[in-house]
Coordinates of C-alpha atoms and ligand atoms in Angstrom, one line a residue:
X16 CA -8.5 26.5 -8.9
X17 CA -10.0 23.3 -9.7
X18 CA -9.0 20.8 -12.1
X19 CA -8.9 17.0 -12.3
X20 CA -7.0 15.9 -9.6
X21 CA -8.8 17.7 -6.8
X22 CA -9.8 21.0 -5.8
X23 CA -6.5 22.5 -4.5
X24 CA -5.5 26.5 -4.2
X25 CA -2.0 27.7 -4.7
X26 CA -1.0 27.0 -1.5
X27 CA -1.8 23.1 -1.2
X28 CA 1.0 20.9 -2.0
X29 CA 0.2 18.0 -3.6
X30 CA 1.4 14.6 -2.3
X31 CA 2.6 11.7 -5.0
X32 CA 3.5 8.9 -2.9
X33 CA 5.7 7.1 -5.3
X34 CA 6.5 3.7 -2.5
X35 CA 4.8 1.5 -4.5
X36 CA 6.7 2.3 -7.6
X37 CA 9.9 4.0 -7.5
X38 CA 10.3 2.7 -3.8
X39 CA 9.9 -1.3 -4.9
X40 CA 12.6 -0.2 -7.0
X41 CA 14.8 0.0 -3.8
X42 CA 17.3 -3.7 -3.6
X43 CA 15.2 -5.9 -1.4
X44 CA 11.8 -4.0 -1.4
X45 CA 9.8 -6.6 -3.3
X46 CA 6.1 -6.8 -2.5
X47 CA 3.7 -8.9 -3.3
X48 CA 0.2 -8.1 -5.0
X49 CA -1.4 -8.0 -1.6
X50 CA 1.1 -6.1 0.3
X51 CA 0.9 -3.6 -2.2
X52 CA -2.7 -3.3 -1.7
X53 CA -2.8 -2.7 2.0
X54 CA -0.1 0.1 1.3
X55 CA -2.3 1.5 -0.8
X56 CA -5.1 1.3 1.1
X57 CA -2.6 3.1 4.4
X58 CA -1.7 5.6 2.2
X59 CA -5.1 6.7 1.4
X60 CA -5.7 6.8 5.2
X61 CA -2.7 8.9 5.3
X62 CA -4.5 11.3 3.0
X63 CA -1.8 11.3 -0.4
X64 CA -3.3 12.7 -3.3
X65 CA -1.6 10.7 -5.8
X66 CA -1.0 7.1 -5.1
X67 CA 1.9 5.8 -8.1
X68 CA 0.9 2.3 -7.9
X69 CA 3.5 0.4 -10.3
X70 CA 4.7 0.2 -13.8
X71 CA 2.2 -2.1 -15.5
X72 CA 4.1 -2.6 -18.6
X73 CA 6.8 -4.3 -16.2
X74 CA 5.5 -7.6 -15.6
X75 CA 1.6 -9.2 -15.4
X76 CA 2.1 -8.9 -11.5
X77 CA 2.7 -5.2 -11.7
X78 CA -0.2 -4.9 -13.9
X79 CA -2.3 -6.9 -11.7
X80 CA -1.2 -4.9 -8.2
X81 CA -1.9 -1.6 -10.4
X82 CA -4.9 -2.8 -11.2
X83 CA -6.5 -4.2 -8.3
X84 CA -5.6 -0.9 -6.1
X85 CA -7.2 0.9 -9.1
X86 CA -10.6 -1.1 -8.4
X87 CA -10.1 -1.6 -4.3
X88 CA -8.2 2.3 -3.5
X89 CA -9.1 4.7 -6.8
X90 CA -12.9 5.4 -5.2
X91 CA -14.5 8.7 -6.0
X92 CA -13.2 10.3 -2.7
X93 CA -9.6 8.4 -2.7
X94 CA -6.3 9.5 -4.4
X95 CA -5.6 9.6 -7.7
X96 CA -4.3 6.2 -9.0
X97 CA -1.1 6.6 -11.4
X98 CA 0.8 4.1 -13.5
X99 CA 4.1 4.8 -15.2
X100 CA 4.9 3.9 -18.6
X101 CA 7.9 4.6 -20.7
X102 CA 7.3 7.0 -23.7
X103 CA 6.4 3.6 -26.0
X104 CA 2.7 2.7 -27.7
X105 CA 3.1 -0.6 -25.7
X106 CA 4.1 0.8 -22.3
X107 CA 1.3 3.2 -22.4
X108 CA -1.4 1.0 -23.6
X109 CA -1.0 -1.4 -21.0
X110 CA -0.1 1.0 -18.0
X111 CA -4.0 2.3 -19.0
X112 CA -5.0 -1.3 -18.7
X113 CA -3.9 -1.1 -15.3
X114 CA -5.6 2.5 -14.3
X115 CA -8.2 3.0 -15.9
X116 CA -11.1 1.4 -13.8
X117 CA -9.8 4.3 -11.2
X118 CA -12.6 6.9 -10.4
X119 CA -9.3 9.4 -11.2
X120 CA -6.9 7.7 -13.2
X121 CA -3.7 9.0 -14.3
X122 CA -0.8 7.8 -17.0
X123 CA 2.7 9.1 -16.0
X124 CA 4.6 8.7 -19.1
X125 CA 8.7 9.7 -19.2
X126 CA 11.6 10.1 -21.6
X127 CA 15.3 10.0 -20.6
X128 CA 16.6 14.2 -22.2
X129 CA 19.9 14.8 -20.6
X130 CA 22.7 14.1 -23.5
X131 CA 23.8 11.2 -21.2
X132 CA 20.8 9.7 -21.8
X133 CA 20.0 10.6 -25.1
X134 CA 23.7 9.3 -26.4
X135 CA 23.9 6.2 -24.5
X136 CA 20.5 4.8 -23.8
X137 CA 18.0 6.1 -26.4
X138 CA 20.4 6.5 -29.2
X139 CA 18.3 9.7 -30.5
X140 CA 18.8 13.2 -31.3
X141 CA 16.7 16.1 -29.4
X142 CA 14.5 16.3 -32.6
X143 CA 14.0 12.7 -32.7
X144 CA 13.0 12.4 -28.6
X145 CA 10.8 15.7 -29.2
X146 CA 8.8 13.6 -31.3
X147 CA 8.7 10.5 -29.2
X148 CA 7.4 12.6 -26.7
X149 CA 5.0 14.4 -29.0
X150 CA 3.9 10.2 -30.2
X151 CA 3.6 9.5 -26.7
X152 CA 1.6 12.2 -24.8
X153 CA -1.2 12.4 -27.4
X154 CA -1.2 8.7 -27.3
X155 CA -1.8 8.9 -23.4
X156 CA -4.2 11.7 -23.5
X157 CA -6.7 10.1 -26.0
X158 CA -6.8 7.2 -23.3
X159 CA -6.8 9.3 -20.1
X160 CA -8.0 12.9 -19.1
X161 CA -4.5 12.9 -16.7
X162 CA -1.4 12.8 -18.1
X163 CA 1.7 13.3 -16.5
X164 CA 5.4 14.0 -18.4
X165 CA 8.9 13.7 -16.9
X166 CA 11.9 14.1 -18.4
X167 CA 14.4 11.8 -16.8
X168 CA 17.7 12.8 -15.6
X169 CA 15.9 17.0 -16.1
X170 CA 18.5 17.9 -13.3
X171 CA 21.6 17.1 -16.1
X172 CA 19.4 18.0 -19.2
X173 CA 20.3 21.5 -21.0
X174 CA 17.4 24.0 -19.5
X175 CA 16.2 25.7 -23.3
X176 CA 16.2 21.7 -24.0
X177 CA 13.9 21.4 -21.1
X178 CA 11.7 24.3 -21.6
X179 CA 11.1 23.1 -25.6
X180 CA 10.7 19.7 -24.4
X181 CA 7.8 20.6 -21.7
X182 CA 6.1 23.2 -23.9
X183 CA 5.6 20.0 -26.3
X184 CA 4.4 17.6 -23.7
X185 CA 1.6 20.8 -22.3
X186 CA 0.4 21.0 -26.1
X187 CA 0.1 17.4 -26.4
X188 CA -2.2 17.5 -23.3
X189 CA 0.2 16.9 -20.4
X190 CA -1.6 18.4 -17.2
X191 CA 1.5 17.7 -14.8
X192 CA 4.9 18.5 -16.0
X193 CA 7.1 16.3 -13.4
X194 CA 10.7 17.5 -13.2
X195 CA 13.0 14.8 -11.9
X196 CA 16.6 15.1 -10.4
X197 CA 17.0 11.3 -11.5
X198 CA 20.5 11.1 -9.9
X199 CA 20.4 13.3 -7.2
X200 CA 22.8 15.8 -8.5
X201 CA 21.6 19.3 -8.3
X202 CA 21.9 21.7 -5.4
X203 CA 19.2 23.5 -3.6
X204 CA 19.8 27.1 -5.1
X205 CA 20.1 26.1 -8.5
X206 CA 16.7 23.9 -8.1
X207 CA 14.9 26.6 -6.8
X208 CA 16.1 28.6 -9.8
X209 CA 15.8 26.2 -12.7
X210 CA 12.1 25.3 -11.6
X211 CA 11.2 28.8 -11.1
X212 CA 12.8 29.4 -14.7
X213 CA 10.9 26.6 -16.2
X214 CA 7.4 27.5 -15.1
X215 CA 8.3 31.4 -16.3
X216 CA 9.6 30.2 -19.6
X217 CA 7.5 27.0 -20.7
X218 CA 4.5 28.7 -23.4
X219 CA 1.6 27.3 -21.8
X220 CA 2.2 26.2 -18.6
X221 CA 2.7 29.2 -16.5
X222 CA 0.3 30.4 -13.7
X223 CA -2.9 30.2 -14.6
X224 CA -2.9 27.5 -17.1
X225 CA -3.8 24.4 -14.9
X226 CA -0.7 22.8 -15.1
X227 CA 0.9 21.5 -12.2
X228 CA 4.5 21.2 -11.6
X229 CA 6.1 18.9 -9.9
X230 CA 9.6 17.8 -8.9
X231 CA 11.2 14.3 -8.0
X232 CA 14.5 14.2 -6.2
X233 CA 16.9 11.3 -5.5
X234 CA 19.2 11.6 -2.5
X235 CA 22.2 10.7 -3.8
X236 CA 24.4 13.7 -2.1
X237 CA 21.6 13.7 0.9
X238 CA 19.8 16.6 -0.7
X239 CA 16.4 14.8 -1.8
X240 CA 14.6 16.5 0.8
X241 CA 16.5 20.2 0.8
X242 CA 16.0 19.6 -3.3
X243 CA 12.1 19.0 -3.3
X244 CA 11.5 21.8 -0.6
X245 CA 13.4 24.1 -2.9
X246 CA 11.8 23.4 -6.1
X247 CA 8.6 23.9 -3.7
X248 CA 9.7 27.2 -3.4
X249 CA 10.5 27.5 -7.3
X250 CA 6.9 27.1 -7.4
X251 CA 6.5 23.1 -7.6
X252 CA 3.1 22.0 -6.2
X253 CA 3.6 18.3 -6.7
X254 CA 6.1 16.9 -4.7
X255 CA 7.1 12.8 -5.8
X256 CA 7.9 11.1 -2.2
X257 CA 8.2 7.8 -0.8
X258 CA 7.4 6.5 2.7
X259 CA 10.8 6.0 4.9
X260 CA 12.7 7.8 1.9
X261 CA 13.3 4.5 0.0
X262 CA 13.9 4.0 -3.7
X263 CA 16.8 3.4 -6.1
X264 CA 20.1 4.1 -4.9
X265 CA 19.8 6.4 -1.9
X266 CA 16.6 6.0 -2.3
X267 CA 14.0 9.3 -3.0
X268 CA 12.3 12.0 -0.8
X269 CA 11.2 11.3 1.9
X270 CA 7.6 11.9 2.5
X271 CA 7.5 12.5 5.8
X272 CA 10.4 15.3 5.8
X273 CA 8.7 17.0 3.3
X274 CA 5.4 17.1 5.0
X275 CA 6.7 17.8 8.5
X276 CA 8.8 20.6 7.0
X277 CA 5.8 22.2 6.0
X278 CA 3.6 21.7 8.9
X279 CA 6.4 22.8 11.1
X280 CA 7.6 26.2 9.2
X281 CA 3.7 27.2 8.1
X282 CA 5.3 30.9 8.4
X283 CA 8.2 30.7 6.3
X284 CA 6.4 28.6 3.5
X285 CA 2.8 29.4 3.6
X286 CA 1.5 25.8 2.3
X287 CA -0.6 23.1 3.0
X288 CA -0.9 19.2 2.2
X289 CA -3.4 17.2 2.3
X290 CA -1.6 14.6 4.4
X291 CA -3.2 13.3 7.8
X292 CA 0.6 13.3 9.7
X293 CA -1.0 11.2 12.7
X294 CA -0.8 8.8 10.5
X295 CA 2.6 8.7 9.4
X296 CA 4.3 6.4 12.2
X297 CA 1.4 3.7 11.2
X298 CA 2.5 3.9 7.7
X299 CA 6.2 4.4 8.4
X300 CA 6.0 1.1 10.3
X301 CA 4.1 -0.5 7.6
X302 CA 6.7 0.0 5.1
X303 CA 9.5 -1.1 6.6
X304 CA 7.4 -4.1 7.8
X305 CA 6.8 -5.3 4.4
X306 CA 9.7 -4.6 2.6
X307 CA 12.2 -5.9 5.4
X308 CA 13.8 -2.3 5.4
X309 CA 14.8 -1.0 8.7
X310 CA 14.4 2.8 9.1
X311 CA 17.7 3.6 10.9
X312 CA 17.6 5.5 14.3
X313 CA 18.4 8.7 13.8
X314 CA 16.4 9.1 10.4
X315 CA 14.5 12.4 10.7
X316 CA 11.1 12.3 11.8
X317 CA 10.2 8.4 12.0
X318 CA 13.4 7.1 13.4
X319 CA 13.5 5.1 16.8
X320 CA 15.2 8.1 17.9
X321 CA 14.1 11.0 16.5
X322 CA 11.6 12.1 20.0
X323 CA 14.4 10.3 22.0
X324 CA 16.9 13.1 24.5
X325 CA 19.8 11.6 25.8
X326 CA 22.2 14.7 27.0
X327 CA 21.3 15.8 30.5
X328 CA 20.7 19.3 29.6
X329 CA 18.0 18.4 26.9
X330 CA 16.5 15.9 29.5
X331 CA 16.7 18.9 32.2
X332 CA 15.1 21.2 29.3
X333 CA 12.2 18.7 28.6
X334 CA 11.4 18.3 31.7
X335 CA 10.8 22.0 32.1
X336 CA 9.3 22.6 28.7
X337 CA 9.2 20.4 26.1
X338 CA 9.3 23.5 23.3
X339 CA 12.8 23.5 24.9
X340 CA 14.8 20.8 22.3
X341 CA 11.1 19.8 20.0
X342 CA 10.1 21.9 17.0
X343 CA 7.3 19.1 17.0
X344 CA 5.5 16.8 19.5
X345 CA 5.6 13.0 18.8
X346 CA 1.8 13.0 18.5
X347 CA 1.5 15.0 15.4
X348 CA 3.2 12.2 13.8
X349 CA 1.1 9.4 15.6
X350 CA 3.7 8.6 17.9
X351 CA 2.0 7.7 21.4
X352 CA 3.6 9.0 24.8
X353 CA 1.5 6.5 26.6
X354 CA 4.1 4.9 28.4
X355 CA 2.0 2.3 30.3
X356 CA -0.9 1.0 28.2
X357 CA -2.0 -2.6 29.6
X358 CA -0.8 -5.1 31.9
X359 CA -1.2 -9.2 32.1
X360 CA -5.1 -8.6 34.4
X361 CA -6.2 -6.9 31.2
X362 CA -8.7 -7.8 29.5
X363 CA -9.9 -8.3 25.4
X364 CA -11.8 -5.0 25.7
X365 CA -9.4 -2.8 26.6
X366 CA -7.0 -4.1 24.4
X367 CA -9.6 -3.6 21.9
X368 CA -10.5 -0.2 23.1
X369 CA -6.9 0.6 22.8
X370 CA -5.6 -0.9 19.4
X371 CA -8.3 1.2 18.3
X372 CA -7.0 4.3 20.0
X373 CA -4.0 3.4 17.9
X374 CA -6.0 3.2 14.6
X375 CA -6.9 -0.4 14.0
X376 CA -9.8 -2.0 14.0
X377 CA -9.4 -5.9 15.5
X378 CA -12.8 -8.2 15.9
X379 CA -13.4 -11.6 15.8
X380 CA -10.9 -14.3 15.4
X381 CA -8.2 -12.1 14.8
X382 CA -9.0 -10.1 18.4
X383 CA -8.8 -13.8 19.7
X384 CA -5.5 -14.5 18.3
X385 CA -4.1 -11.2 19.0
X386 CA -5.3 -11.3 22.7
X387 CA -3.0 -14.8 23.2
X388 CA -0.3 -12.8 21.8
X389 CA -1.2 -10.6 24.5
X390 CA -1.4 -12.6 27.2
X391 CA 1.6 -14.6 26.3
X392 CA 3.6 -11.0 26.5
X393 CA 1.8 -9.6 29.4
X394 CA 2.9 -13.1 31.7
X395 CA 6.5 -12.4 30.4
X396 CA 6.8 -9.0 30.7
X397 CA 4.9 -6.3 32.9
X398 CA 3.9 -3.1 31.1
X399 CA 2.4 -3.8 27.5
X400 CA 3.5 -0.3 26.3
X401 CA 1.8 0.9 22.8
X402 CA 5.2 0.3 20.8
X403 CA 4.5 -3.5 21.7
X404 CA 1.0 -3.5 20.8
X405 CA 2.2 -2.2 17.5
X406 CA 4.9 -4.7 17.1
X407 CA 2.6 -7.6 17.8
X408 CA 0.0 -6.4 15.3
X409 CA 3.0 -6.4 12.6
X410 CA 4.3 -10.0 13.5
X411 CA 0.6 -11.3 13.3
X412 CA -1.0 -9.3 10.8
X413 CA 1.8 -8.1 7.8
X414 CA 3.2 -11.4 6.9
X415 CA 3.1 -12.6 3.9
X416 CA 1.5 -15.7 2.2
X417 CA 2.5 -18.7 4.4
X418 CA 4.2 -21.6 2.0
X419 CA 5.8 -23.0 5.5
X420 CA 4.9 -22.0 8.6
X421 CA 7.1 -22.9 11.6
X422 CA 5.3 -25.2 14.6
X423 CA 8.1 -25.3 17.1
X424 CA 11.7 -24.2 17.5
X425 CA 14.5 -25.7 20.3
X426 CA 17.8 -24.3 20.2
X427 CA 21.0 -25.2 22.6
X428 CA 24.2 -22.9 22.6
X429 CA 26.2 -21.8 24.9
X430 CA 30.2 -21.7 25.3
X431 CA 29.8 -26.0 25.4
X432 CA 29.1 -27.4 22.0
X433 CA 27.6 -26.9 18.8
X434 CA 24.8 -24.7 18.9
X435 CA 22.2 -26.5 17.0
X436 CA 18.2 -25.8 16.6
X437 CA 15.6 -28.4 16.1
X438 CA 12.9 -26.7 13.6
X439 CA 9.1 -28.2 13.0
X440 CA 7.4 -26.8 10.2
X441 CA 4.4 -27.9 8.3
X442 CA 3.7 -26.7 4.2
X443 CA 0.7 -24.8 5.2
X444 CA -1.4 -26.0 2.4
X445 CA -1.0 -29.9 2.6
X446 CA -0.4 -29.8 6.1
X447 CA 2.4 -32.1 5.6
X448 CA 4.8 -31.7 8.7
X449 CA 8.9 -32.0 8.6
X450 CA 11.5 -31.6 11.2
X451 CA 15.0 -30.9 10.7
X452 CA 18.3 -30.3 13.2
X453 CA 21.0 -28.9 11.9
X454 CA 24.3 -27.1 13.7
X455 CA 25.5 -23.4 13.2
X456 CA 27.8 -20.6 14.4
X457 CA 24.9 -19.6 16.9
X458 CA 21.3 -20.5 17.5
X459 CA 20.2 -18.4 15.0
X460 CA 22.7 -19.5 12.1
X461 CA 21.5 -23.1 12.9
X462 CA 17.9 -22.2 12.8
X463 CA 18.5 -20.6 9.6
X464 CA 20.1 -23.9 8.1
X465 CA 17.4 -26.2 9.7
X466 CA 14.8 -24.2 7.7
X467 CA 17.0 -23.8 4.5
X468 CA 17.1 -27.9 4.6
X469 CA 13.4 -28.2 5.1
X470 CA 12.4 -25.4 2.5
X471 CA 14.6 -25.8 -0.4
X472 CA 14.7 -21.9 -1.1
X473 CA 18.5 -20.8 -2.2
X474 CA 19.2 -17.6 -0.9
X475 CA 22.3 -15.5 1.1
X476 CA 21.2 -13.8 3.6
X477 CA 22.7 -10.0 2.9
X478 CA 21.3 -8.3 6.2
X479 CA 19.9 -9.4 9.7
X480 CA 19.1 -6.3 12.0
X481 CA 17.5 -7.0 15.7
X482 CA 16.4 -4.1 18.2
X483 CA 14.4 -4.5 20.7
X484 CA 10.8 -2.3 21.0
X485 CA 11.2 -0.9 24.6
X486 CA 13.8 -0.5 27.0
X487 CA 14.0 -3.6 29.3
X488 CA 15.4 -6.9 29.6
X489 CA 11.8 -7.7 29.4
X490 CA 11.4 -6.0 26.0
X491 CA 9.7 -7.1 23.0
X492 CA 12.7 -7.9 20.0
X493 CA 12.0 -6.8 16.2
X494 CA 14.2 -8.6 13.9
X495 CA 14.5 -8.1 10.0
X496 CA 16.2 -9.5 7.6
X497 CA 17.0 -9.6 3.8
X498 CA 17.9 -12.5 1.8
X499 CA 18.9 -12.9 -1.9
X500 CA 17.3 -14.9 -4.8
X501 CA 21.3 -16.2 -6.3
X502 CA 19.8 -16.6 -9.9
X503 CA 17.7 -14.2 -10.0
X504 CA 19.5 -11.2 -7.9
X505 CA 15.9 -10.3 -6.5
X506 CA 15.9 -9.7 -2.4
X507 CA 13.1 -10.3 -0.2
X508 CA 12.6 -9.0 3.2
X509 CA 10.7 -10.0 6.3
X510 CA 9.8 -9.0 9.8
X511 CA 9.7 -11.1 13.1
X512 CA 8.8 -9.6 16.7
X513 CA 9.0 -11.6 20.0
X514 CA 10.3 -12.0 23.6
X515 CA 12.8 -14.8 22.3
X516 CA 15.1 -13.2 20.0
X517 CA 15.4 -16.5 18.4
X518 CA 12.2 -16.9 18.2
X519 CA 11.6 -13.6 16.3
X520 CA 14.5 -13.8 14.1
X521 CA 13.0 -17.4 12.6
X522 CA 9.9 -15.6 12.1
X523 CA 11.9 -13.0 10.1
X524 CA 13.6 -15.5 7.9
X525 CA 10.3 -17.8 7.5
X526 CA 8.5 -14.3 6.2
X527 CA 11.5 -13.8 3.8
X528 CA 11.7 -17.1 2.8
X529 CA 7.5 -17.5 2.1
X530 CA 7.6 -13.9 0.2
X531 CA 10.5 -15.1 -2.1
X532 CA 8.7 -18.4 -2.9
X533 CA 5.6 -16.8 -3.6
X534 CA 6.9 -14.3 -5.8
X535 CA 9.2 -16.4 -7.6
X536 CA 6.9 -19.0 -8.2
X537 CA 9.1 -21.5 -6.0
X538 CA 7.1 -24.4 -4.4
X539 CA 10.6 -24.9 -2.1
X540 CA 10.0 -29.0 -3.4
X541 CA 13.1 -30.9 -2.7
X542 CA 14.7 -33.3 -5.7
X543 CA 14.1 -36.9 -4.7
X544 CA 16.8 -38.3 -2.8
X545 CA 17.5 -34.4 -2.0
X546 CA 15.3 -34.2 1.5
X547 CA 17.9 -34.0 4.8
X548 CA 15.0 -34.0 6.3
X549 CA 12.4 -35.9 8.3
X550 CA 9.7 -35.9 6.8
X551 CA 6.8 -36.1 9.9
X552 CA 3.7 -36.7 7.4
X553 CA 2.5 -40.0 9.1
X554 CA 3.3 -38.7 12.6
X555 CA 1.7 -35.1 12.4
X556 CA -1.3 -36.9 12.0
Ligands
LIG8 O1 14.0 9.3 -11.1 C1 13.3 9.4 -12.2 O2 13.7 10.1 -13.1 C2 12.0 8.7 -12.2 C3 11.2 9.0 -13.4 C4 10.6 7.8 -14.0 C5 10.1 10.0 -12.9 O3 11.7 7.9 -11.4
LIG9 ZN1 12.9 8.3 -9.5

């Protein structure tokens, strides 16, 4: 069958990767214009067949991100580039601004039709929000050959409601019906059931007619995943995913469980993606980079420790066969074995050689800097393992735009004393330098308030997490952190990786702290009078 997303048979599952949109929605997962891009431009590599790249009508930097990855991501042979818009004239007009210079764009319009929603939030009757939905699909079709409908909260709307409400959006043009589980309420059997239903009752949209349907589930009971692989078996052919699982709440489906259920159990569900899963770790890792959210260790698939066996008799097993306790190998997923990769007499070509073993492509200036990363390691540690090369292309390369950048840290603490940090920083436009010293309950508490001092950016820190990339005294230490916008709510996160745990952690904070002034619009100036702090113009110089 073909039809305007891509040529696909029955049993291909299409991928909507819904990070950038439903996943920003996540507390803390703010990104900034360019972070989305590079997302966008992983997930391509990752092979998704729908990218949802924002909601336009949100704000002019959603509009802007939507945009730009419609022009830099949306080529002939990339995904499909999706905006979402409420069901309002407004919305829709202005989530096509966004899309439409996509080679395949798409307008993914919604309308809330569980009685909850329909008492309390849109104040309408069915008949009314048939006709708002009626308003808004034709709207979004005479814009855009792709249209896709969801009605919200589907998994607590009344099914004949559903079916009358989807045959409406197919005959106004709809090409994907999406059916979301907004809340994560519903169980696996009766997904299955209701999708299977739906597609066998809708007029119009059966098998055979070109429309695709698709389900979107929340995790709220831990289900998201069981949920989508049911509907899947309803008959869906769209599943809506994010990377790591985030998104509202509990966050959504996670797109690697869906994907690696499939490849995994290609007898029991007879289906295909798309998706290129050596490239999931990369993308994994991205993610949580950028949005400050750790994946915890034992989340299926990606987690630090999902490849890991502890228990003697799985380590005895692996060591005779590794089918013994591993319904998949690490590599499918991009994760390297490669235990030793370089040491401190290597040189810039085989790091080069081997960064682009591991799928990045490093010339130039930024080979230079990345090599005195290397070095720096290699002296302090012996074995350079692939999980460090990886963590030193995050610190250097996924940081957001520098507003302060830090020159120099010195910390004392112990059990005598204060612990106290000296911090040196310069605004990394001006170049104009400031130091500041200030005293905490540990080193990194007083780093933290030396930085607060010199940048002026209000915030509570609401979570720190440090782990370290390799086993080892010696080891490489990943720290992220979230911090909080008081006025506005809004979190930021950043990432920090180093052999000084300090070290990393104030890179963390700096990257939360730049990412919150950018986006805010902050220029982290102090009142006059305000400044604690030295101000080192005259002697930076
Ligand atoms: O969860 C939900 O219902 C959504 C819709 C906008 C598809 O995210
Ligand atoms: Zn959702």
């Amino acid at each position: 069958m073909t039809d305007k997303v891509r040529t696909y048979d029955e049993n291909t599952v299409l991928i909507f990767d819904t990070t950038l949109r439903d996943g920003e929605q996540s507390p803390g997962a703010t990104l900034s214009s360019a972070e989305k891009l590079e997302i966008a431009r992983q997930l391509s590599m990752l092979g998704v067949d729908i990218i949802e790249a924002g909601f336009p009508a949100a704000s002019p930097d959603d509009l802007a991100a939507v945009q730009r990855i419609s022009r830099e991501v949306g080529t002939p042979d990339g995904p499909v580039i999706c905006g979402l818009s409420r069901a309002v004239e407004k919305d829709i007009l202005v989530c096509w601004e966004g899309v439409k210079d996509a080679a395949k764009p798409r307008i993914h319009t919604f309308l809330g039709t569980s009685d909850y929603h329909l008492n309390y939030i849109t104040k309408t009757t069915r008949a009314e929000a048939i006709e708002i939905i009626r308003k808004a699909v034709t709207l979004a079709k005479s814009l855009c050959d792709d249209v896709e409908f969801s009605p919200m909260d589907a998994g607590r709307s009344d099914p004949a409601f559903l079916v009358e409400v989807c045959a409406v959006a197919v005959q106004c043009g709809a090409t994907t019906l999406n059916i979301p589980d907004t809340v994560g309420y519903v169980t696996p059997e009766e997904w299955r059931e209701r999708i299977a239903n739906l597609i066998a009752e809708t007029p119009g949209a059966g098998p055979g007619s070109g429309v695709i349907w698709s389900v979107h589930c929340h995790n709220d009971l831990g289900l998201a995943t069981a949920n989508t692989l049911a509907g899947v078996l309803g008959g869906a052919r769209q599943v809506e995913v994010t990377i790591n699982g985030i998104g509202e709440r509990a966050g959504n489906t996670s797109l690697e469980e869906v994907v690696m259920a499939l490849h995994t159990r290609p007898q029991f569900y007879g289906l295909n993606t798309n998706i290129n899963s050596r490239e999931i770790v990369k993308t994994s890792r991205m993610v949580s980079n950028y949005t400050g959210m750790y994946v915890q260790a034992n989340k299926a698939i990606v987690g630090a420790n999902a490849f890991a066996h502890e228990a003697g008799i799985h380590q005895d097993g692996m060591l005779k066969h590794a089918s013994t306790f591993e319904i998949m190998t690490p590599e499918t997923i991009g994760l390297s074995q490669s235990k030793l990769v370089l040491g401190k007499h290597s040189g810039r070509h085989a790091l080069k050689v081997r960064l682009s073993e591991l799928g990045y492509n490093v010339e130039g200036d930024a080979l230079n800097q990345l090599f005195a990363r290397f070095k720096e390691l290699a002296d302090a540690k012996k074995n350079v393992t692939d999980a460090d090369l990886e963590a030193l292309m995050a610190d250097e390369f996924n940081k957001p735009e520098e507003i302060f950048s830090m020159d120099d840290i010195q910390v004392t603490c112990g059990t005598m004393g204060m612990p106290t940090a000296t911090v040196k920083m310069h605004r990394a436009g001006s170049g104009e330098a400031f130091i500041h010293a200030a005293v905490g309950t540990g080193p990194v508490d007083a780093s933290y308030k030396a930085i607060d001092a010199i940048t002026n950016a209000p915030n509570v820190l609401v979570e720190y997490a440090v782990h370290s990339v390799t086993e080892g005294i010696d080891a490489l230490g990943e720290v992220t952190v979230r911090i909080q916008h008081p006025e506005t709510g809004r979190s930021f996160g950043g990432y920090g990786a180093d052999s000084d745990i300090v070290v990393a952690s104030v890179k963390a904070y700096l990257a939360a702290v730049n990412r919150m002034l950018a986006l805010l619009g902050l220029d982290g100036v102090q009142a006059e009078g305000e400044a604690a702090t030295v101000n080192m113009k005259s002697e930076a110089k």
